[in-house]
Tab-separated table of C-alpha atoms in Angstrom:
chain	number	residue	atom	x	y	z
J	103	UNK	CA	9.523	6.531	29.373
J	104	UNK	CA	12.076	4.469	31.327
J	105	UNK	CA	10.083	1.324	30.643
J	106	UNK	CA	9.963	2.131	26.932
J	107	UNK	CA	13.682	2.885	26.820
J	108	UNK	CA	14.389	-0.370	28.597
J	109	UNK	CA	12.306	-2.269	26.087
J	110	UNK	CA	14.180	-0.582	23.230
J	111	UNK	CA	17.488	-1.699	24.683
J	112	UNK	CA	16.186	-5.236	25.136
J	113	UNK	CA	14.931	-5.429	21.565
J	114	UNK	CA	18.156	-3.990	20.234
J	115	UNK	CA	19.962	-6.857	21.907
J	116	UNK	CA	17.301	-9.375	20.832
J	117	UNK	CA	17.618	-8.530	17.136
J	118	UNK	CA	17.391	-5.599	14.744
J	119	UNK	CA	14.252	-6.834	13.035
J	120	UNK	CA	12.217	-6.280	16.198
J	121	UNK	CA	13.481	-2.781	16.958
J	122	UNK	CA	10.688	-1.142	15.004
J	123	UNK	CA	8.118	-2.485	17.480
J	124	UNK	CA	9.033	-0.279	20.416
J	125	UNK	CA	10.314	2.613	18.300
J	126	UNK	CA	6.991	2.980	16.517
J	127	UNK	CA	4.675	2.764	19.483
J	128	UNK	CA	6.910	5.008	21.587
J	129	UNK	CA	6.827	7.668	18.879
J	130	UNK	CA	3.113	7.240	18.161
J	131	UNK	CA	2.270	7.596	21.830
J	132	UNK	CA	4.553	10.600	22.153
J	133	UNK	CA	2.888	12.356	19.250
J	134	UNK	CA	-0.523	11.554	20.653
J	135	UNK	CA	0.275	12.884	24.120
J	136	UNK	CA	2.162	15.983	23.069
J	137	UNK	CA	-0.284	17.126	20.410
J	138	UNK	CA	2.679	17.764	18.129
J	139	UNK	CA	0.789	16.418	15.170
J	140	UNK	CA	-2.715	17.828	15.290
J	141	UNK	CA	-3.181	16.958	11.637
J	142	UNK	CA	-2.875	13.304	12.595
J	143	UNK	CA	-5.918	13.312	14.901
J	144	UNK	CA	-7.527	11.083	12.408
J	145	UNK	CA	-10.032	8.724	13.995
J	146	UNK	CA	-12.813	11.312	13.738
J	147	UNK	CA	-11.298	12.779	10.570
J	148	UNK	CA	-11.208	9.390	8.872
J	149	UNK	CA	-14.833	8.688	9.733
J	150	UNK	CA	-15.759	12.081	8.307
J	151	UNK	CA	-13.941	11.415	5.058
J	152	UNK	CA	-15.573	8.034	4.546
J	153	UNK	CA	-19.029	9.311	5.522
J	154	UNK	CA	-18.793	12.300	3.175
J	155	UNK	CA	-17.533	10.275	0.226
J	156	UNK	CA	-20.097	9.155	-2.331
J	157	UNK	CA	-18.106	5.960	-2.860
J	158	UNK	CA	-17.355	3.948	0.260
J	159	UNK	CA	-16.894	0.693	-1.658
J	160	UNK	CA	-14.522	1.341	-4.536
J	161	UNK	CA	-15.757	-1.696	-6.453
J	162	UNK	CA	-19.124	0.052	-6.820
J	163	UNK	CA	-17.632	3.264	-8.247
J	164	UNK	CA	-18.265	4.419	-11.802
J	165	UNK	CA	-15.131	4.331	-13.948
J	166	UNK	CA	-16.056	6.825	-16.681
J	167	UNK	CA	-13.802	9.839	-17.130
J	168	UNK	CA	-15.033	13.352	-17.795
J	169	UNK	CA	-13.341	14.205	-21.086
J	170	UNK	CA	-15.292	17.313	-22.059
J	171	UNK	CA	-13.637	20.474	-23.330
J	172	UNK	CA	-14.124	22.397	-20.083
J	173	UNK	CA	-14.009	21.206	-16.496
J	174	UNK	CA	-17.015	22.103	-14.375
J	175	UNK	CA	-16.454	21.328	-10.708
J	176	UNK	CA	-20.148	20.799	-10.030
J	177	UNK	CA	-20.416	18.255	-12.840
J	178	UNK	CA	-17.441	16.127	-11.825
J	179	UNK	CA	-18.233	12.695	-10.402
J	180	UNK	CA	-16.593	12.707	-6.977
J	181	UNK	CA	-16.920	8.942	-6.779
J	182	UNK	CA	-13.701	7.834	-5.118
J	183	UNK	CA	-12.744	7.672	-1.461
J	184	UNK	CA	-9.607	9.670	-0.597
J	185	UNK	CA	-8.250	6.612	1.242
J	186	UNK	CA	-7.199	4.846	-1.963
J	187	UNK	CA	-4.779	7.768	-2.533
J	188	UNK	CA	-3.151	7.488	0.899
J	189	UNK	CA	0.557	6.511	0.979
J	190	UNK	CA	0.116	3.058	2.530
J	191	UNK	CA	3.465	1.359	3.056
J	192	UNK	CA	5.241	-1.915	3.585
J	193	UNK	CA	7.080	-1.021	6.772
J	194	UNK	CA	10.368	-2.430	7.962
J	195	UNK	CA	12.391	0.521	9.321
J	196	UNK	CA	15.735	-0.255	10.904
J	197	UNK	CA	16.419	3.015	12.677
J	198	UNK	CA	14.689	5.519	14.915
J	199	UNK	CA	15.079	8.191	12.217
J	200	UNK	CA	13.246	6.001	9.723
J	201	UNK	CA	10.386	5.330	12.152
J	202	UNK	CA	10.141	9.030	13.068
J	203	UNK	CA	9.896	10.010	9.405
J	204	UNK	CA	7.219	7.388	8.830
J	205	UNK	CA	5.100	8.831	11.605
J	206	UNK	CA	5.496	12.499	10.749
J	207	UNK	CA	5.955	12.878	6.987
J	208	UNK	CA	2.437	11.803	5.964
J	209	UNK	CA	-0.839	12.771	7.604
J	210	UNK	CA	-2.422	9.305	7.398
J	211	UNK	CA	-1.251	5.989	5.964
J	212	UNK	CA	-4.592	4.122	5.974
J	213	UNK	CA	-2.920	0.711	5.520
J	214	UNK	CA	0.423	-0.683	6.706
J	215	UNK	CA	1.907	-4.107	5.940
J	216	UNK	CA	4.403	-5.669	8.334
J	217	UNK	CA	6.382	-8.877	7.843
J	218	UNK	CA	7.785	-9.395	11.331
J	219	UNK	CA	5.524	-12.324	12.277
J	220	UNK	CA	7.075	-14.265	9.427
J	221	UNK	CA	10.491	-13.310	10.763
J	222	UNK	CA	9.553	-14.747	14.161
J	223	UNK	CA	8.414	-17.983	12.504
J	224	UNK	CA	11.579	-18.480	10.507
J	225	UNK	CA	13.834	-17.682	13.451
J	226	UNK	CA	12.122	-19.851	16.070
J	227	UNK	CA	13.024	-23.483	16.807
J	228	UNK	CA	9.607	-24.881	17.740
J	229	UNK	CA	6.055	-23.834	18.492
J	230	UNK	CA	6.431	-24.167	22.278
J	231	UNK	CA	8.419	-26.075	24.865
J	232	UNK	CA	11.980	-25.446	23.632
J	233	UNK	CA	14.647	-22.810	24.268
J	234	UNK	CA	13.532	-20.638	21.329
J	235	UNK	CA	9.727	-21.032	21.015
J	236	UNK	CA	7.617	-19.183	18.465
J	237	UNK	CA	4.780	-18.702	20.954
J	238	UNK	CA	7.009	-16.702	23.312
J	239	UNK	CA	8.805	-14.846	20.515
J	240	UNK	CA	5.483	-13.749	19.034
J	241	UNK	CA	4.246	-12.561	22.413
J	242	UNK	CA	7.452	-10.572	22.990
J	243	UNK	CA	7.184	-8.960	19.561
J	244	UNK	CA	3.506	-7.989	19.898
J	245	UNK	CA	4.029	-6.750	23.461
J	246	UNK	CA	6.792	-4.465	22.198
J	247	UNK	CA	4.616	-3.344	19.309
J	248	UNK	CA	1.838	-2.624	21.833
J	249	UNK	CA	-0.602	-3.494	19.091
J	250	UNK	CA	-3.645	-3.053	21.353
J	251	UNK	CA	-2.748	0.585	22.014
J	252	UNK	CA	-5.402	2.928	20.482
J	253	UNK	CA	-2.546	5.147	19.273
J	254	UNK	CA	-2.146	2.812	16.295
J	255	UNK	CA	-5.466	4.119	15.010
J	256	UNK	CA	-4.079	7.660	14.897
J	257	UNK	CA	-2.478	7.182	11.486
J	258	UNK	CA	-3.798	3.798	10.321
J	259	UNK	CA	-7.120	2.186	9.633
J	260	UNK	CA	-5.801	-1.269	8.750
J	261	UNK	CA	-2.713	-3.388	9.498
J	262	UNK	CA	-1.826	-6.450	7.479
J	263	UNK	CA	0.632	-9.076	8.721
J	264	UNK	CA	1.958	-11.491	6.108
J	265	UNK	CA	3.609	-14.705	7.232
J	266	UNK	CA	5.302	-17.525	5.403
J	267	UNK	CA	8.237	-19.871	5.699
J	268	UNK	CA	9.307	-23.487	5.962
J	269	UNK	CA	11.440	-23.891	9.094
J	270	UNK	CA	12.249	-27.496	10.012
J	271	UNK	CA	9.770	-27.515	12.885
J	272	UNK	CA	6.868	-26.797	10.511
J	273	UNK	CA	7.844	-29.383	7.892
J	274	UNK	CA	6.228	-32.724	7.190
J	275	UNK	CA	8.079	-35.928	6.340
J	276	UNK	CA	8.447	-34.743	2.736
J	277	UNK	CA	10.214	-31.548	3.808
J	278	UNK	CA	7.278	-29.349	2.785
J	279	UNK	CA	5.003	-27.215	5.006
J	280	UNK	CA	2.692	-29.456	7.057
J	281	UNK	CA	-0.898	-28.138	7.402
J	282	UNK	CA	-1.393	-29.869	10.754
J	283	UNK	CA	1.736	-28.273	12.220
J	284	UNK	CA	0.636	-24.876	10.938
J	285	UNK	CA	-2.724	-25.010	12.718
J	286	UNK	CA	-1.525	-24.156	16.252
J	287	UNK	CA	0.690	-21.412	14.786
J	288	UNK	CA	-2.244	-19.799	12.986
J	289	UNK	CA	-4.467	-20.110	16.057
J	290	UNK	CA	-1.837	-18.509	18.272
J	291	UNK	CA	-1.303	-15.565	15.912
J	292	UNK	CA	-5.043	-14.907	15.784
J	293	UNK	CA	-5.465	-15.316	19.552
J	294	UNK	CA	-2.652	-12.900	20.418
J	295	UNK	CA	-4.211	-10.282	18.110
J	296	UNK	CA	-7.717	-10.745	19.503
J	297	UNK	CA	-7.655	-7.669	21.738
J	298	UNK	CA	-6.875	-5.242	18.908
J	299	UNK	CA	-9.716	-2.774	18.270
J	300	UNK	CA	-7.988	0.439	17.143
J	301	UNK	CA	-7.305	-0.952	13.667
J	302	UNK	CA	-8.614	-3.764	11.497
J	303	UNK	CA	-6.328	-6.805	11.431
J	304	UNK	CA	-5.629	-8.585	8.136
J	305	UNK	CA	-3.635	-11.839	8.056
J	306	UNK	CA	-2.095	-12.695	4.692
J	307	UNK	CA	-1.220	-16.337	4.055
J	308	UNK	CA	2.210	-16.490	2.448
J	309	UNK	CA	4.177	-14.132	0.238
J	310	UNK	CA	4.675	-14.613	-3.508
J	311	UNK	CA	4.135	-18.391	-3.614
J	312	UNK	CA	4.363	-18.131	-7.412
J	313	UNK	CA	8.105	-17.524	-7.003
J	314	UNK	CA	10.391	-20.424	-6.097
J	315	UNK	CA	12.143	-18.323	-3.476
J	316	UNK	CA	9.097	-18.513	-1.185
J	317	UNK	CA	7.246	-21.704	-2.171
J	318	UNK	CA	8.197	-24.942	-3.914
J	319	UNK	CA	4.931	-26.877	-3.698
J	320	UNK	CA	1.921	-27.401	-5.929
J	321	UNK	CA	-1.334	-25.468	-6.133
J	322	UNK	CA	-3.131	-28.159	-4.124
J	323	UNK	CA	-0.465	-28.039	-1.416
J	324	UNK	CA	-0.842	-24.267	-1.125
J	325	UNK	CA	-4.626	-24.570	-0.912
J	326	UNK	CA	-4.293	-27.183	1.833
J	327	UNK	CA	-2.027	-24.885	3.855
J	328	UNK	CA	-4.350	-21.943	3.236
J	329	UNK	CA	-7.416	-23.899	4.424
J	330	UNK	CA	-5.691	-25.063	7.620
J	331	UNK	CA	-4.478	-21.562	8.471
J	332	UNK	CA	-7.657	-19.691	7.511
J	333	UNK	CA	-9.981	-21.957	9.477
J	334	UNK	CA	-7.810	-21.799	12.593
J	335	UNK	CA	-7.624	-17.993	12.385
J	336	UNK	CA	-11.399	-17.638	12.139
J	337	UNK	CA	-11.959	-20.141	14.942
J	338	UNK	CA	-9.639	-18.255	17.291
J	339	UNK	CA	-10.484	-14.690	16.216
J	340	UNK	CA	-13.565	-14.235	14.005
J	341	UNK	CA	-12.899	-10.484	13.641
J	342	UNK	CA	-9.512	-10.985	11.996
J	343	UNK	CA	-9.582	-10.950	8.198
J	344	UNK	CA	-7.724	-13.686	6.355
J	345	UNK	CA	-6.726	-13.920	2.706
J	346	UNK	CA	-4.019	-14.430	0.107
J	347	UNK	CA	-2.271	-15.454	-2.018
J	348	UNK	CA	-0.005	-12.380	-2.378
J	349	UNK	CA	1.239	-13.553	-5.779
J	350	UNK	CA	3.997	-11.580	-7.497
J	351	UNK	CA	1.832	-11.027	-10.598
J	352	UNK	CA	-1.907	-11.677	-10.832
J	353	UNK	CA	-1.818	-14.100	-13.772
J	354	UNK	CA	1.087	-16.226	-12.479
J	355	UNK	CA	0.442	-19.951	-12.077
J	356	UNK	CA	2.123	-22.646	-10.045
J	357	UNK	CA	3.736	-25.457	-12.060
J	358	UNK	CA	1.198	-27.933	-13.411
J	359	UNK	CA	-1.815	-25.661	-12.851
J	360	UNK	CA	-4.088	-24.449	-15.649
J	361	UNK	CA	-5.214	-21.303	-13.821
J	362	UNK	CA	-3.645	-18.398	-11.973
J	363	UNK	CA	-3.169	-19.194	-8.283
J	364	UNK	CA	-5.544	-16.449	-7.104
J	365	UNK	CA	-8.265	-17.827	-9.392
J	366	UNK	CA	-7.667	-21.296	-7.931
J	367	UNK	CA	-7.892	-19.828	-4.423
J	368	UNK	CA	-11.193	-18.059	-5.123
J	369	UNK	CA	-12.734	-21.226	-6.581
J	370	UNK	CA	-11.422	-23.442	-3.798
J	371	UNK	CA	-12.656	-21.132	-1.029
J	372	UNK	CA	-16.090	-20.855	-2.634
J	373	UNK	CA	-16.525	-24.569	-3.310
J	374	UNK	CA	-15.258	-25.696	0.104
J	375	UNK	CA	-16.670	-22.894	2.300
J	376	UNK	CA	-13.158	-21.788	3.329
J	377	UNK	CA	-12.826	-18.247	4.782
J	378	UNK	CA	-11.581	-15.704	2.247
J	379	UNK	CA	-11.946	-12.069	3.320
J	380	UNK	CA	-9.529	-10.614	0.787
J	381	UNK	CA	-7.569	-11.551	-2.317
J	382	UNK	CA	-4.112	-9.996	-2.695
J	383	UNK	CA	-1.449	-9.637	-5.333
J	384	UNK	CA	1.626	-7.582	-6.147
J	385	UNK	CA	1.750	-5.034	-8.931
J	386	UNK	CA	5.184	-4.420	-10.417
J	387	UNK	CA	4.203	-2.615	-13.607
J	388	UNK	CA	5.433	-4.500	-16.690
J	389	UNK	CA	3.806	-2.165	-17.828
J	390	UNK	CA	0.370	-3.695	-17.738
J	391	UNK	CA	-2.745	-2.099	-16.343
J	392	UNK	CA	-4.445	-2.729	-13.042
J	393	UNK	CA	-7.794	-3.148	-14.775
J	394	UNK	CA	-6.861	-6.523	-16.322
J	395	UNK	CA	-6.478	-8.359	-12.981
J	396	UNK	CA	-9.558	-6.586	-11.650
J	397	UNK	CA	-11.649	-7.734	-14.597
J	398	UNK	CA	-10.416	-11.319	-14.099
J	399	UNK	CA	-11.212	-11.082	-10.385
J	400	UNK	CA	-14.695	-9.646	-10.977
J	401	UNK	CA	-15.532	-12.351	-13.519
J	402	UNK	CA	-14.482	-15.086	-11.124
J	403	UNK	CA	-16.190	-13.577	-8.079
J	404	UNK	CA	-19.462	-13.194	-9.966
J	405	UNK	CA	-19.538	-16.981	-10.437
J	406	UNK	CA	-18.293	-17.890	-6.970
J	407	UNK	CA	-21.355	-17.041	-4.884
J	408	UNK	CA	-19.668	-15.637	-1.770
J	409	UNK	CA	-22.094	-14.307	0.832
J	410	UNK	CA	-19.721	-11.350	1.259
J	411	UNK	CA	-17.458	-10.237	-1.560
J	412	UNK	CA	-13.739	-10.525	-0.684
J	413	UNK	CA	-11.771	-7.291	-0.799
J	414	UNK	CA	-9.211	-6.861	-3.564
J	415	UNK	CA	-5.886	-5.549	-2.258
J	416	UNK	CA	-2.508	-4.844	-3.839
J	417	UNK	CA	-0.109	-5.583	-0.982
J	418	UNK	CA	3.051	-4.561	-2.891
J	419	UNK	CA	3.572	-2.189	-5.816
J	420	UNK	CA	6.445	-0.261	-7.375
J	421	UNK	CA	8.294	0.127	-10.672
J	422	UNK	CA	8.810	-2.972	-12.797
J	423	UNK	CA	12.612	-3.323	-12.545
J	424	UNK	CA	15.660	-2.076	-10.696
J	425	UNK	CA	16.632	0.014	-13.713
J	426	UNK	CA	13.154	1.553	-13.890
J	427	UNK	CA	13.245	2.426	-10.185
J	428	UNK	CA	16.728	3.891	-10.548
J	429	UNK	CA	15.558	6.146	-13.396
J	430	UNK	CA	14.130	8.821	-11.166
J	431	UNK	CA	12.520	11.189	-13.746
J	432	UNK	CA	9.880	8.652	-14.791
J	433	UNK	CA	9.067	7.324	-11.306
J	434	UNK	CA	7.036	10.305	-10.065
J	435	UNK	CA	4.767	10.037	-13.096
J	436	UNK	CA	4.557	6.258	-12.745
J	437	UNK	CA	3.490	6.552	-9.104
J	438	UNK	CA	0.830	9.114	-10.010
J	439	UNK	CA	-0.426	6.912	-12.852
J	440	UNK	CA	-0.644	3.881	-10.588
J	441	UNK	CA	-2.712	5.784	-8.011
J	442	UNK	CA	-5.017	6.881	-10.852
J	443	UNK	CA	-5.379	3.356	-12.246
J	444	UNK	CA	-5.921	1.739	-8.840
J	445	UNK	CA	-8.840	4.049	-8.134
J	446	UNK	CA	-10.263	3.751	-11.634
J	447	UNK	CA	-10.019	-0.055	-11.596
J	448	UNK	CA	-11.750	-0.380	-8.226
J	449	UNK	CA	-8.999	-1.600	-5.894
J	450	UNK	CA	-10.013	-1.782	-2.215
J	451	UNK	CA	-6.510	-1.136	-0.885
J	452	UNK	CA	-2.937	-0.589	-2.064
J	453	UNK	CA	0.370	-0.783	-0.195
J	454	UNK	CA	3.593	0.537	-1.710
J	455	UNK	CA	6.819	-1.465	-1.422
J	456	UNK	CA	8.831	-0.179	0.398
J	457	UNK	CA	9.155	2.566	2.994
J	458	UNK	CA	12.906	2.039	3.192
J	459	UNK	CA	15.491	0.334	0.974
J	460	UNK	CA	16.013	-3.335	1.800
J	461	UNK	CA	19.774	-2.882	1.697
J	462	UNK	CA	22.416	-0.182	1.966
J	463	UNK	CA	23.241	2.080	-1.000
J	464	UNK	CA	26.728	0.575	-1.187
J	465	UNK	CA	25.323	-2.962	-1.404
J	466	UNK	CA	25.469	-4.280	-5.008
J	467	UNK	CA	22.152	-6.078	-4.429
J	468	UNK	CA	20.282	-2.819	-3.674
J	469	UNK	CA	17.126	-2.761	-5.813
J	470	UNK	CA	15.940	0.814	-5.101
J	471	UNK	CA	12.539	-0.066	-3.632
J	472	UNK	CA	12.437	2.444	-0.778
J	473	UNK	CA	11.280	6.012	-0.326
J	474	UNK	CA	14.224	6.285	2.074
J	475	UNK	CA	17.806	5.334	1.285
J	476	UNK	CA	20.160	3.721	3.766
J	477	UNK	CA	23.878	3.892	4.342
J	478	UNK	CA	24.609	0.796	6.388
J	479	UNK	CA	21.910	0.669	9.063
J	480	UNK	CA	21.383	4.443	9.139
J	481	UNK	CA	18.705	6.362	7.244
J	482	UNK	CA	20.393	8.621	4.683
J	483	UNK	CA	18.021	10.538	2.371
J	484	UNK	CA	14.488	10.851	1.074
J	485	UNK	CA	14.408	9.382	-2.417
J	486	UNK	CA	12.645	11.587	-5.009
J	487	UNK	CA	9.734	9.104	-5.232
J	488	UNK	CA	8.804	10.167	-1.707
J	489	UNK	CA	7.605	13.534	-3.028
J	490	UNK	CA	5.056	12.016	-5.416
J	491	UNK	CA	3.485	10.098	-2.515
J	492	UNK	CA	3.528	13.255	-0.389
J	493	UNK	CA	1.607	15.129	-3.088
J	494	UNK	CA	-1.183	12.515	-3.055
J	495	UNK	CA	-1.228	12.450	0.746
J	496	UNK	CA	-1.853	16.208	0.778
J	497	UNK	CA	-4.659	15.836	-1.773
J	498	UNK	CA	-6.334	13.043	0.234
J	499	UNK	CA	-6.058	15.010	3.481
J	500	UNK	CA	-7.812	18.072	2.005
J	501	UNK	CA	-10.551	16.167	0.139
J	502	UNK	CA	-13.855	14.608	1.167
J	503	UNK	CA	-14.115	12.750	-2.152
J	504	UNK	CA	-12.086	12.467	-5.366
J	505	UNK	CA	-12.867	12.808	-9.078
J	506	UNK	CA	-10.791	11.435	-11.953
J	507	UNK	CA	-10.765	13.261	-15.269
J	508	UNK	CA	-8.482	14.071	-18.179
J	509	UNK	CA	-7.926	16.574	-20.961
J	510	UNK	CA	-6.491	14.864	-24.028
J	511	UNK	CA	-3.469	12.914	-22.672
J	512	UNK	CA	-3.207	14.912	-19.427
J	513	UNK	CA	-4.489	12.946	-16.422
J	514	UNK	CA	-6.069	14.824	-13.505
J	515	UNK	CA	-7.103	13.911	-9.969
J	516	UNK	CA	-9.314	16.587	-8.388
J	517	UNK	CA	-10.526	16.653	-4.802
J	518	UNK	CA	-13.791	17.945	-3.432
J	519	UNK	CA	-12.583	20.272	-0.660
J	520	UNK	CA	-13.624	19.408	2.887
J	521	UNK	CA	-13.853	23.122	3.606
J	522	UNK	CA	-13.640	26.281	1.545
J	523	UNK	CA	-13.708	26.745	-2.209
J	524	UNK	CA	-10.216	25.606	-3.233
J	525	UNK	CA	-10.052	22.190	-4.894
J	526	UNK	CA	-6.733	20.316	-4.586
J	527	UNK	CA	-5.635	18.892	-7.933
J	528	UNK	CA	-2.785	16.850	-9.405
J	529	UNK	CA	-2.024	16.841	-13.150
J	530	UNK	CA	0.516	14.974	-15.281
J	531	UNK	CA	1.031	13.205	-18.590
J	532	UNK	CA	2.432	9.665	-18.332
J	533	UNK	CA	5.334	8.919	-20.654
J	534	UNK	CA	7.586	6.034	-19.621
J	535	UNK	CA	9.277	5.456	-22.983
J	536	UNK	CA	12.518	7.444	-23.166
J	537	UNK	CA	12.877	6.525	-26.841
J	538	UNK	CA	9.635	8.244	-27.835
J	539	UNK	CA	9.810	11.518	-29.827
J	540	UNK	CA	9.832	14.581	-27.618
J	541	UNK	CA	10.417	12.595	-24.417
J	542	UNK	CA	12.779	15.233	-23.031
J	543	UNK	CA	10.902	18.275	-24.346
J	544	UNK	CA	8.634	20.563	-22.378
J	545	UNK	CA	4.968	20.490	-23.315
J	546	UNK	CA	2.402	23.266	-22.944
J	547	UNK	CA	-1.110	22.672	-21.598
J	548	UNK	CA	-4.298	24.727	-21.467
J	549	UNK	CA	-7.138	23.596	-19.199
J	550	UNK	CA	-10.422	25.548	-19.501
J	551	UNK	CA	-12.810	25.617	-16.540
J	552	UNK	CA	-16.512	26.254	-16.841
J	553	UNK	CA	-17.418	28.646	-14.071
J	554	UNK	CA	-19.563	31.725	-13.620
J	555	UNK	CA	-17.029	33.064	-11.116
J	556	UNK	CA	-13.322	33.794	-11.154
J	557	UNK	CA	-10.722	31.010	-11.205
J	558	UNK	CA	-7.436	31.407	-9.330
J	559	UNK	CA	-4.541	29.008	-8.715
J	560	UNK	CA	-2.766	28.667	-5.372
J	561	UNK	CA	0.339	26.847	-4.115
J	562	UNK	CA	1.498	25.385	-7.457
J	563	UNK	CA	4.398	22.957	-7.045
J	564	UNK	CA	5.721	20.165	-9.203
J	565	UNK	CA	7.709	17.014	-8.584
J	566	UNK	CA	10.069	15.079	-10.787
J	567	UNK	CA	13.134	14.646	-8.622
J	568	UNK	CA	11.990	16.881	-5.735
J	569	UNK	CA	9.412	19.563	-4.909
J	570	UNK	CA	9.889	22.868	-6.679
J	571	UNK	CA	7.739	25.962	-7.084
J	572	UNK	CA	5.921	26.016	-10.384
J	573	UNK	CA	4.742	28.888	-12.550
J	574	UNK	CA	1.170	28.677	-13.872
J	575	UNK	CA	-1.013	31.280	-15.578
J	576	UNK	CA	-4.728	32.032	-15.463
J	577	UNK	CA	-6.269	33.923	-18.381
J	578	UNK	CA	-10.004	34.247	-18.112
J	579	UNK	CA	-10.976	30.849	-16.783
J	580	UNK	CA	-8.219	28.921	-18.537
J	581	UNK	CA	-5.273	27.470	-16.630
J	582	UNK	CA	-2.056	27.189	-18.637
J	583	UNK	CA	1.326	25.741	-17.718
J	584	UNK	CA	4.295	23.854	-19.106
J	585	UNK	CA	5.561	20.463	-17.910
J	586	UNK	CA	8.674	18.460	-18.599
J	587	UNK	CA	8.170	14.802	-19.502
J	588	UNK	CA	6.873	12.959	-16.428
J	589	UNK	CA	6.763	16.106	-14.291
J	590	UNK	CA	3.762	16.060	-11.913
J	591	UNK	CA	1.943	19.300	-11.047
J	592	UNK	CA	0.060	19.874	-7.802
J	593	UNK	CA	-1.970	22.972	-6.971
J	594	UNK	CA	-5.242	24.279	-5.572
J	595	UNK	CA	-7.834	25.688	-7.977
J	596	UNK	CA	-10.107	28.206	-6.285
J	597	UNK	CA	-13.449	29.591	-7.438
J	598	UNK	CA	-14.877	32.922	-6.306
């Protein structure tokens, strides 16, 4: 404990962006040793969930919805892995409270995305051999993170590190990123992560290169950087997964290009035998649907001839604008709808942006991304969107497999219980247009179940701005309830 406390103090002095490293691993290890979070003993639990699921590869799942008049549990297609419904997060907590909440509020995150390697790049002065070398800074960061500690596997299956930047020491004569200078950087990152076995390591090349804030080059210049980095990563650490391009929207192009950057990347990797383990993009609902990028991806992959199909991962998602994220009543329904669409479309992984607000509540630039709010550097409150994620975490934890269905315009996610006869379920009707008729009115629903036994409902709660107890009725085998616009209902439906 003294060693850990000393490391915390050192990292506090070294810079706030690194503080999360020691905070997280100290708390993870503490939970592991004390047994204070038995529900998080997940290595065996996770294997069980995946083994029991009928759909281990989401891209192979059927997409059809059961739209019959009555719901029969035995006839539902439990085709989706619970892991796609886990609250995976972009993680950049700035306080111990924030890190503690991250570790204890959800039973399992599946995926986590961390941007601190990029921070080390942009704040170093050279690769090695100067007063502020990246090689040493990276080692210090990963040592504090204790990334080889098996405790990381307690609440994660996968960790993705994105890295990008154009510090002077990585520039060519033209002032742009130099592929040759990036090679030792990529090799060092992969080498220092080589001993990690508790979680799968994903390395994401760049962040939103389709936006001028992060990249000012051409498509060919990005592909050259990607090739240099990807080949060095695989040479140094064949087990690490490498991919990109983490574009802000799937169909975005770089200036002068005829095709979306991710399409260019898929073609380039296929034609030049360049490693591509995953393709990533960001989903800030416009609102468009997740299925459109997936269909474009599938069409391109079918022509590409990869020996192993790259995974398709959304590495950031949230509401489409600051105003949309500020309008709390619609966000719970939007989050539920996105989970539904990601599973239905066949996404291999999704990571919400962001665990915590980027800036303080009193900062005019605050864009309301986080599940946690901040006042200065201190964690302040859980934002209402947290509760929608918590509802899906509970469903995933109790389910061995998931079915998607609907009754008229009401969407439903129903879990196959790991034990017992009570199926966790989430129900809601998406409505994001506040100008539509009846937007603010309650709506009544009746859901018939086909069963030879008795149907009962347990633990009904709803979320719109926070959790609240919800009244539902069972008459015969029909469930009835009323919902406000964008209110999300969670409950367990039991058969006897």
